[in-house]
N, C-alpha and C. Protein backbone atom coordinates (compact mmCIF):
# COMPACT_ATOMS: atom_id res chain seq x y z
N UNK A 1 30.05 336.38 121.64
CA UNK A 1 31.20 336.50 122.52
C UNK A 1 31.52 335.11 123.06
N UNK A 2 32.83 334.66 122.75
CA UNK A 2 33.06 333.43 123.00
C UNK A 2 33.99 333.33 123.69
N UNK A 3 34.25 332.39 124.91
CA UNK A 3 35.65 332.75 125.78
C UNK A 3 36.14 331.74 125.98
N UNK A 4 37.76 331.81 126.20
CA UNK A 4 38.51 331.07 126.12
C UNK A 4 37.88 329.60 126.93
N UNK A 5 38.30 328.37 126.92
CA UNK A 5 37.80 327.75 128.04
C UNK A 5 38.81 327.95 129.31
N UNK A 6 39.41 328.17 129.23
CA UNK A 6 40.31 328.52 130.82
C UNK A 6 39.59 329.53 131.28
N UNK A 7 39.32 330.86 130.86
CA UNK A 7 38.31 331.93 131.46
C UNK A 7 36.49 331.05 131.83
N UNK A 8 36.21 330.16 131.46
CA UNK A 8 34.65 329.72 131.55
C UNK A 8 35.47 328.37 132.67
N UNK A 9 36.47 327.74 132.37
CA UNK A 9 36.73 326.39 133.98
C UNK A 9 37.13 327.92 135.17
N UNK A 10 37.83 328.86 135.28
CA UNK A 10 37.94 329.58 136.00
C UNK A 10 37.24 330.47 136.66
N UNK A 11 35.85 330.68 135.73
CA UNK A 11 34.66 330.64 136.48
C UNK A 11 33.53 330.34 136.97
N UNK A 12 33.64 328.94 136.61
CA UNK A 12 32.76 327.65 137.41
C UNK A 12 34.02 327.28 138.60
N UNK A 13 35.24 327.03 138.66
CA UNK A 13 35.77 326.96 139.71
C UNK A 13 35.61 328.02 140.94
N UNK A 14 35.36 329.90 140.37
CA UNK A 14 35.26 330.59 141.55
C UNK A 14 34.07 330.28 142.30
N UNK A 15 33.05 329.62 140.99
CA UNK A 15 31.23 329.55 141.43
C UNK A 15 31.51 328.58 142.88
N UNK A 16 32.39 327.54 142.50
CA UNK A 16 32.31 326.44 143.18
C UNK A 16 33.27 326.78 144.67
N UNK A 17 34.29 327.37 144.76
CA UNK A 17 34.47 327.86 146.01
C UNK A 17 33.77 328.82 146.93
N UNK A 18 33.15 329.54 145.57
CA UNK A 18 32.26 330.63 146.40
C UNK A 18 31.02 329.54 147.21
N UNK A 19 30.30 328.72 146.97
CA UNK A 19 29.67 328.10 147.06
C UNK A 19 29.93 327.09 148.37
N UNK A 20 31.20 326.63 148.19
CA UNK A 20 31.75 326.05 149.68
C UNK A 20 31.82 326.80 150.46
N UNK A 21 32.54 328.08 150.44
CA UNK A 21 32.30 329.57 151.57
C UNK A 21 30.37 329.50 152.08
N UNK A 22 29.56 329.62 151.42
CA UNK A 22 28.27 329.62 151.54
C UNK A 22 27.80 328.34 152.40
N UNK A 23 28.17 327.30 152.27
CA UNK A 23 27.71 326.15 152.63
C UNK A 23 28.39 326.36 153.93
N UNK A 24 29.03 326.51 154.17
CA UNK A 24 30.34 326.63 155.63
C UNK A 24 29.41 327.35 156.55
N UNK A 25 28.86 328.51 156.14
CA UNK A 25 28.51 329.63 157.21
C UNK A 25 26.84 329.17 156.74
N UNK A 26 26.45 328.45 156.20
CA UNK A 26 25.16 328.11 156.55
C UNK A 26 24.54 326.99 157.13
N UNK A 27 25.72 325.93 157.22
CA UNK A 27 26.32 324.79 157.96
C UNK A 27 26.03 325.31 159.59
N UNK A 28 26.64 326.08 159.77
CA UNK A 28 27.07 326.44 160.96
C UNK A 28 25.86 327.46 161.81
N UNK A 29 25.06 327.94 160.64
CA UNK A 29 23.66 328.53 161.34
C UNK A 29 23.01 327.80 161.30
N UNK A 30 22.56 326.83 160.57
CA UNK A 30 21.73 326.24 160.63
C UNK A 30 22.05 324.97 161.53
N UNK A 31 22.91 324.76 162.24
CA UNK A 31 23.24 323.74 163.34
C UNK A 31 22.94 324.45 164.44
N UNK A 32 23.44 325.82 164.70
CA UNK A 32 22.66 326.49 165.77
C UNK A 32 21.15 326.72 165.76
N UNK A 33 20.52 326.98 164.75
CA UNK A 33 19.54 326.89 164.26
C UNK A 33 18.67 325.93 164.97
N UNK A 34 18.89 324.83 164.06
CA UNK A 34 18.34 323.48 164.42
C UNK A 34 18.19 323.02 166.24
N UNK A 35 19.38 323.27 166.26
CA UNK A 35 18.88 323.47 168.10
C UNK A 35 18.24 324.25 168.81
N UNK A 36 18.19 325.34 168.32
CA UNK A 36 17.24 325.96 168.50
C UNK A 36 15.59 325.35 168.42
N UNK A 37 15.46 325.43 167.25
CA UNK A 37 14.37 324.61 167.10
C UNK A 37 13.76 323.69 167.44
N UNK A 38 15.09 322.32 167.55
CA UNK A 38 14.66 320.99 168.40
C UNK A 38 14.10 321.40 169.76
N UNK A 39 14.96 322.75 170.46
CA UNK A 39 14.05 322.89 172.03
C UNK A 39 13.35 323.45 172.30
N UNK A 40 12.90 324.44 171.14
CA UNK A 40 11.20 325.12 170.85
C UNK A 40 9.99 323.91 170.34
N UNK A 41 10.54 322.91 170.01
CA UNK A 41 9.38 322.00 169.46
C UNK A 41 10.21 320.67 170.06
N UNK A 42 9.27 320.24 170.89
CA UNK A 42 10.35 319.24 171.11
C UNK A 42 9.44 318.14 170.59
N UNK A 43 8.31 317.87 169.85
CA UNK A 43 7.54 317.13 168.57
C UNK A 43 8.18 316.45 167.42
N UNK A 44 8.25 315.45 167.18
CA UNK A 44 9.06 314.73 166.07
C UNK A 44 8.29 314.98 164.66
N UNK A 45 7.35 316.04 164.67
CA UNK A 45 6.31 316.11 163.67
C UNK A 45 7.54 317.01 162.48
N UNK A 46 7.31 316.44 161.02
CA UNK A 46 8.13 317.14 160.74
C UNK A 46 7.30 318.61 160.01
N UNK A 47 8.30 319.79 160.43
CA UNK A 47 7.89 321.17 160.29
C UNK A 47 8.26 321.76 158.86
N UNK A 48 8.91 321.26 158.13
CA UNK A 48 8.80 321.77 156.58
C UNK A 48 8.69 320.45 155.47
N UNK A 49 8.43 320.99 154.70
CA UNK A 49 7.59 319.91 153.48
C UNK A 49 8.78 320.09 152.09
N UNK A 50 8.59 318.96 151.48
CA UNK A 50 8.73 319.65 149.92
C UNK A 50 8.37 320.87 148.95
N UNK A 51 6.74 320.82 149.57
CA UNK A 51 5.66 321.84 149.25
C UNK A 51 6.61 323.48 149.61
N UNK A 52 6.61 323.51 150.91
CA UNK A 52 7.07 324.77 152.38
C UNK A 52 8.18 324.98 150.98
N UNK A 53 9.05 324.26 150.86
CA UNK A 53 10.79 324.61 150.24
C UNK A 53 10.55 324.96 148.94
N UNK A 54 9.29 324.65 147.81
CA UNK A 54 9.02 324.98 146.71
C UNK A 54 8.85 325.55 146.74
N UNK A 55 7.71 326.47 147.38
CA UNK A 55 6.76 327.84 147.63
C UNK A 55 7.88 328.68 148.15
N UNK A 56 9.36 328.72 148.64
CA UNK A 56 10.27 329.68 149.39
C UNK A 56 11.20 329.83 147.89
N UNK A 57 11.14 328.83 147.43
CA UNK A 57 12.00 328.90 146.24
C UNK A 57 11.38 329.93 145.50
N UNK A 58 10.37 329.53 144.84
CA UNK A 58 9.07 330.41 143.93
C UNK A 58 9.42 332.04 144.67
N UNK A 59 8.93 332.03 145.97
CA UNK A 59 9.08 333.89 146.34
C UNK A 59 10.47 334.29 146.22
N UNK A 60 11.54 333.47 146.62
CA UNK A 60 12.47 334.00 146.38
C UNK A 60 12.91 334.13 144.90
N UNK A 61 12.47 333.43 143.98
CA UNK A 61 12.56 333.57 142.58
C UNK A 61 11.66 335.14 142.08
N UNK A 62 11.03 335.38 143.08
CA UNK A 62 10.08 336.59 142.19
C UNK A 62 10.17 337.76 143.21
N UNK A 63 10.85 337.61 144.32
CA UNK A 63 11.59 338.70 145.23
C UNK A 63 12.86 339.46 144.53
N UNK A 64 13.48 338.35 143.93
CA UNK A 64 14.73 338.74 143.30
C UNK A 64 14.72 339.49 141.80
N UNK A 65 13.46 338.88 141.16
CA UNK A 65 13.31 339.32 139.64
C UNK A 65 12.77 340.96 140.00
N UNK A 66 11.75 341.06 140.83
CA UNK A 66 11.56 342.51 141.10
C UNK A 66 12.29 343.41 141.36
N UNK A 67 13.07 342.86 142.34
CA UNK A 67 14.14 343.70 142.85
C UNK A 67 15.64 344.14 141.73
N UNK A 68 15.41 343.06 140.53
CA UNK A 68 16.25 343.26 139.51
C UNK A 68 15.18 344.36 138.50
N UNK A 69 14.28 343.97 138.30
CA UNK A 69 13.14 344.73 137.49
C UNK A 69 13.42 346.23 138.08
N UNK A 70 13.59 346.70 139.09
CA UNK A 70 13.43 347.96 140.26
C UNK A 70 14.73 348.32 139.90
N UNK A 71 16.08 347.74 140.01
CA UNK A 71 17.36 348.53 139.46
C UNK A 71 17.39 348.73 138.32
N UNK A 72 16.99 347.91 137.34
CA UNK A 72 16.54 348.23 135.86
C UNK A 72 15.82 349.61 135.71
N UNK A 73 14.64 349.50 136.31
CA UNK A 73 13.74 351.00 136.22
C UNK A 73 14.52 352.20 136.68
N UNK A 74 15.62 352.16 137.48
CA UNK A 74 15.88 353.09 138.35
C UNK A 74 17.39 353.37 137.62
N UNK A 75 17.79 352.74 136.95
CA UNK A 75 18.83 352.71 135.89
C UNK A 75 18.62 353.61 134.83
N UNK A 76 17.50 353.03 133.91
CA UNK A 76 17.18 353.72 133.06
C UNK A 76 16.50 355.37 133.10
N UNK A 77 15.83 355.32 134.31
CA UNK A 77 15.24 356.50 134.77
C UNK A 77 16.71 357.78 134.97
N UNK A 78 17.43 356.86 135.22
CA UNK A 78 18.77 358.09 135.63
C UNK A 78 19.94 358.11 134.89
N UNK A 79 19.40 357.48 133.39
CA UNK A 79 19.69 357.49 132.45
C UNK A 79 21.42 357.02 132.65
N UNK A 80 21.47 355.66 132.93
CA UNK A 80 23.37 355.33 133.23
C UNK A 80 23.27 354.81 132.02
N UNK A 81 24.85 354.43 131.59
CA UNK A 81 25.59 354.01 130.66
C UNK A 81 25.46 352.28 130.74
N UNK A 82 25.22 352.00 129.58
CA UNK A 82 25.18 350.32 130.04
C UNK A 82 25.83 349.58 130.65
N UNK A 83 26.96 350.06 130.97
CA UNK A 83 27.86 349.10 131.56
C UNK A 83 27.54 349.43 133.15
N UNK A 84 27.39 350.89 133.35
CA UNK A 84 26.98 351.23 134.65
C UNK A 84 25.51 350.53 135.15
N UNK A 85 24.73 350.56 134.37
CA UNK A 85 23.07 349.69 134.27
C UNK A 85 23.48 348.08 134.87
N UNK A 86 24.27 347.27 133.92
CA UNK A 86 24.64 346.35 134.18
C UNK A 86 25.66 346.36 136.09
N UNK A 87 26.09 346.83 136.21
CA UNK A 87 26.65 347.11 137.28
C UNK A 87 25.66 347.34 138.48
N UNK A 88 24.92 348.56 138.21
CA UNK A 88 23.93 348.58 139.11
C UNK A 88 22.84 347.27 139.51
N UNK A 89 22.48 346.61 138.48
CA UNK A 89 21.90 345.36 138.51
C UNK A 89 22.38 344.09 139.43
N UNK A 90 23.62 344.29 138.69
CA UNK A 90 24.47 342.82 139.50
C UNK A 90 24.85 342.82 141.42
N UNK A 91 24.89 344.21 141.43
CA UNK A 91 25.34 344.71 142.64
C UNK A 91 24.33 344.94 143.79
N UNK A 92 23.27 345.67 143.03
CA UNK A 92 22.09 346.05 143.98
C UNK A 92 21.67 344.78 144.65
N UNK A 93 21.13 344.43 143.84
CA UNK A 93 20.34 343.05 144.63
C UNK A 93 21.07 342.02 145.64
N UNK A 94 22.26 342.04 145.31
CA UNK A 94 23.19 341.67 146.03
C UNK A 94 23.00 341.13 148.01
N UNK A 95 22.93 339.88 148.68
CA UNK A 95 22.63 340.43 150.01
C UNK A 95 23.99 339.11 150.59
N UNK A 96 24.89 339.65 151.04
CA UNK A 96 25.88 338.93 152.01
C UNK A 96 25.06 338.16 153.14
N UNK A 97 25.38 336.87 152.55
CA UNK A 97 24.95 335.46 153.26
C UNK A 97 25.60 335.47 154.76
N UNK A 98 26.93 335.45 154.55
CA UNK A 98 27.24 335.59 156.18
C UNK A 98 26.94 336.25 157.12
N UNK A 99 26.57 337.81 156.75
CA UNK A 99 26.20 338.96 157.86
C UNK A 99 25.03 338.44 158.04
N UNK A 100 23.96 338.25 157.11
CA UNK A 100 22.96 337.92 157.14
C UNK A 100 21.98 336.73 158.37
N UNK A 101 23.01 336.06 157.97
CA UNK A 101 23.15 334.62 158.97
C UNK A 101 23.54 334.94 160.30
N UNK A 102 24.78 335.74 160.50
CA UNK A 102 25.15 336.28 161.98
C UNK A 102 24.11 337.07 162.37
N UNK A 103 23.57 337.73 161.67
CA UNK A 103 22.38 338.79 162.03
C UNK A 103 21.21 337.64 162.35
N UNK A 104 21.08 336.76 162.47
CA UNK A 104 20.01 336.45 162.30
C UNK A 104 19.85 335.17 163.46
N UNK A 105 21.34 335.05 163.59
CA UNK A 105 21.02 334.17 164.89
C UNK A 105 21.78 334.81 166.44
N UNK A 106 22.22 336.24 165.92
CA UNK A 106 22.19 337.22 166.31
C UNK A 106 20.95 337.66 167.60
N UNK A 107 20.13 338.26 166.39
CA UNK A 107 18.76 338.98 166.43
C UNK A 107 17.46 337.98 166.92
N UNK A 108 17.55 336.69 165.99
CA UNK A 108 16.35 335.96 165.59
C UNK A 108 16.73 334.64 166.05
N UNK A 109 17.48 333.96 167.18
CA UNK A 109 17.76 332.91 167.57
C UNK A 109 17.16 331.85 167.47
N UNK A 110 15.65 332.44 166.86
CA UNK A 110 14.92 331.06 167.49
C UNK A 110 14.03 330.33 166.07
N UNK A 111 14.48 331.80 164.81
CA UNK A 111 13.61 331.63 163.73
C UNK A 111 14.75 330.08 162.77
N UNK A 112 14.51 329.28 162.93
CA UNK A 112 15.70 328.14 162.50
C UNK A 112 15.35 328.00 160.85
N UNK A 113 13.82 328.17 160.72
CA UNK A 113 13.90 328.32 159.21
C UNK A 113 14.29 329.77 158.57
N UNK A 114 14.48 330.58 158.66
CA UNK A 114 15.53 331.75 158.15
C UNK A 114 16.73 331.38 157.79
N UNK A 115 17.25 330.56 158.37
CA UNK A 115 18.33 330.01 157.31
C UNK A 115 18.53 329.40 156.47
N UNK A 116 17.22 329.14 156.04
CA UNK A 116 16.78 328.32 155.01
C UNK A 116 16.49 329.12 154.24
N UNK A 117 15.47 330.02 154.17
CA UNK A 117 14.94 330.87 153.13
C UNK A 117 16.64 331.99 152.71
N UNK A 118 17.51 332.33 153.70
CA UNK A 118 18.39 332.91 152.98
C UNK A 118 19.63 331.99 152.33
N UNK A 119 19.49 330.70 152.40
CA UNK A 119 20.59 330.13 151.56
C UNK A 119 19.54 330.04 150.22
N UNK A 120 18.67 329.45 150.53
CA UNK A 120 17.30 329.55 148.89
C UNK A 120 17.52 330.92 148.18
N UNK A 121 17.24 332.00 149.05
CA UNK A 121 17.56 333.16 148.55
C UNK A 121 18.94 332.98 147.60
N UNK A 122 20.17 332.95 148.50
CA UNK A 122 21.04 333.39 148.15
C UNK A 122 21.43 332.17 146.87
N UNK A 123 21.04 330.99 146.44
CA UNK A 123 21.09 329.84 145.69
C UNK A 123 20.18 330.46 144.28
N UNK A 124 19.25 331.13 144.75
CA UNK A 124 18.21 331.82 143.66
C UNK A 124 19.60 333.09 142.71
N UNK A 125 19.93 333.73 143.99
CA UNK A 125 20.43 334.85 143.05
C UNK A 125 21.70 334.87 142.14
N UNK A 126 22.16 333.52 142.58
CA UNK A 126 23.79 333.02 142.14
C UNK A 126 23.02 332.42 140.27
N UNK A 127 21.72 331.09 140.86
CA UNK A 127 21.21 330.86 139.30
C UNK A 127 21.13 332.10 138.34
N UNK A 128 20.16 332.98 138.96
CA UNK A 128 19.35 333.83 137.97
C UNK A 128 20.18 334.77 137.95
N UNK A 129 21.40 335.35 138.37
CA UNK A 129 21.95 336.00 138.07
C UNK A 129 23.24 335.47 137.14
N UNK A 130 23.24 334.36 137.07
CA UNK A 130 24.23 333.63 135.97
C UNK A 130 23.34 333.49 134.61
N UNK A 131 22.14 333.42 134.78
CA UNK A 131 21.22 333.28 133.23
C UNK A 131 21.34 335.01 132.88
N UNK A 132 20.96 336.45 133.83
CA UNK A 132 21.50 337.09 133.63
C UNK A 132 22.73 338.21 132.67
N UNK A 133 23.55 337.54 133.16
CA UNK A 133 25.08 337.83 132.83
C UNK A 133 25.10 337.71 131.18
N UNK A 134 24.75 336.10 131.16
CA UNK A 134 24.97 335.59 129.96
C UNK A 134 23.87 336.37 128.95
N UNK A 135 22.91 336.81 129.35
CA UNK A 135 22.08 337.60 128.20
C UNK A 135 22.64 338.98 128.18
N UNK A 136 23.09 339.71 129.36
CA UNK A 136 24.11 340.37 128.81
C UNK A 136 25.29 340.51 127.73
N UNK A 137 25.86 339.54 127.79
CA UNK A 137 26.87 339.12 126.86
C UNK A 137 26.44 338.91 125.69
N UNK A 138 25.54 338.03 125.48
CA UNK A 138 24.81 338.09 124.28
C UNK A 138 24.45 339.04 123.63
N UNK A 139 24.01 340.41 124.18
CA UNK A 139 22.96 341.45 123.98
C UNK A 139 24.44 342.25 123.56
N UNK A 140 25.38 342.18 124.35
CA UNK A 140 26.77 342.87 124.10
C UNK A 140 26.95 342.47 122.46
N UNK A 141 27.16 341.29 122.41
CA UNK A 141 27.93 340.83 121.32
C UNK A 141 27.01 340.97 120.02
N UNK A 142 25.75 341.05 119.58
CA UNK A 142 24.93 341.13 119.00
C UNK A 142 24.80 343.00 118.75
N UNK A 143 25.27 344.00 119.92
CA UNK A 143 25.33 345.11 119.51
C UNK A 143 26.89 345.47 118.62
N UNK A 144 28.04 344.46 119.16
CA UNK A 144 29.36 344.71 118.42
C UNK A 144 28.97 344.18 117.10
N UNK A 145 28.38 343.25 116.76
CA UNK A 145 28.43 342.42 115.45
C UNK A 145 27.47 343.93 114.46
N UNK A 146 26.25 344.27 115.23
CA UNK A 146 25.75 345.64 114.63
C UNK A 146 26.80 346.42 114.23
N UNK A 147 27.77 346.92 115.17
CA UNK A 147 28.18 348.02 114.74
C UNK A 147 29.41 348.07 113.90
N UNK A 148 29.88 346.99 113.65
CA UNK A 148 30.69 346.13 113.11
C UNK A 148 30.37 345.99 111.78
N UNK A 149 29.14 345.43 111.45
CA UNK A 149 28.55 345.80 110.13
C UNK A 149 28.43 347.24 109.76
N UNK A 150 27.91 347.98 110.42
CA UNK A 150 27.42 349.34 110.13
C UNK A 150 29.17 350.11 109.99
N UNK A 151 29.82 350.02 110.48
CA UNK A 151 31.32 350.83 110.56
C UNK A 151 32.19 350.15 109.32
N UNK A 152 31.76 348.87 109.19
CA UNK A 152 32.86 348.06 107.99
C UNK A 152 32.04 346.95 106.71
């Protein structure tokens, strides 16, 4: 399955606004955030590492694959249609960055790294759900080319 290039620049352009929307409202928690923080620690020691941001990356990389693994199981178990499978997948796992963020400095005023782990989060599920997609498509196009042979 091969697509036009105006359909593939038109959706690296939505990636890329969607992405400024994201940065905006995590901009903006994590500045409240951060003050937060600066007057819970008022220590110049610094509180996250390279290490801290690898290891959040990693869980959120294997938070997300489960939780895709889990709509998969729960797909097949209730026996949907592939396109519905695929649907359920893309959607479930799904978690809105902004509510998330309002909820959280909301609720959790004082946790300043939470806005960290949900932009990682939400940076994890945009990658791996774009490697995703595309093996979909693949898996699509590889069943048309089957049946394509088999019908003609």
């Amino acid at each position: 399955l091969h697509l036009p290039w105006w359909i593939a620049l038109t959706s690296v352009l939505s990636r890329i606004l969607l992405s400024f929307v994201v940065l905006q409202a995590a901009s903006k928690a994590a500045d409240e955030a951060g003050q937060n923080l600066q007057a819970a620690l008022p220590s110049a020691e610094p509180v996250l590492t390279a290490g801290g941001v690898a290891l959040l990356a990693i869980l959120c990389i294997l938070v997300h694959a489960a939780a895709v693994l889990i709509l998969y199981a729960l797909a097949r178990l209730f026996k949907l249609a592939r396109t519905d499978l695929i649907a359920a997948i893309m959607t479930g796992g799904q978690k809105t960055l902004p509510v998330g963020l309002a909820m959280l400095s909301a609720y959790f005023p004082k946790m300043a790294l939470g806005v960290l782990s949900m932009v990682v989060y939400h940076a994890v599920q945009l990658i791996f759900d774009t490697f995703l997609i595309e093996a979909f498509q693949r898996a699509a196009a590889r069943e048309a080319q089957a049946d394509a042979a088999m019908n003609g």
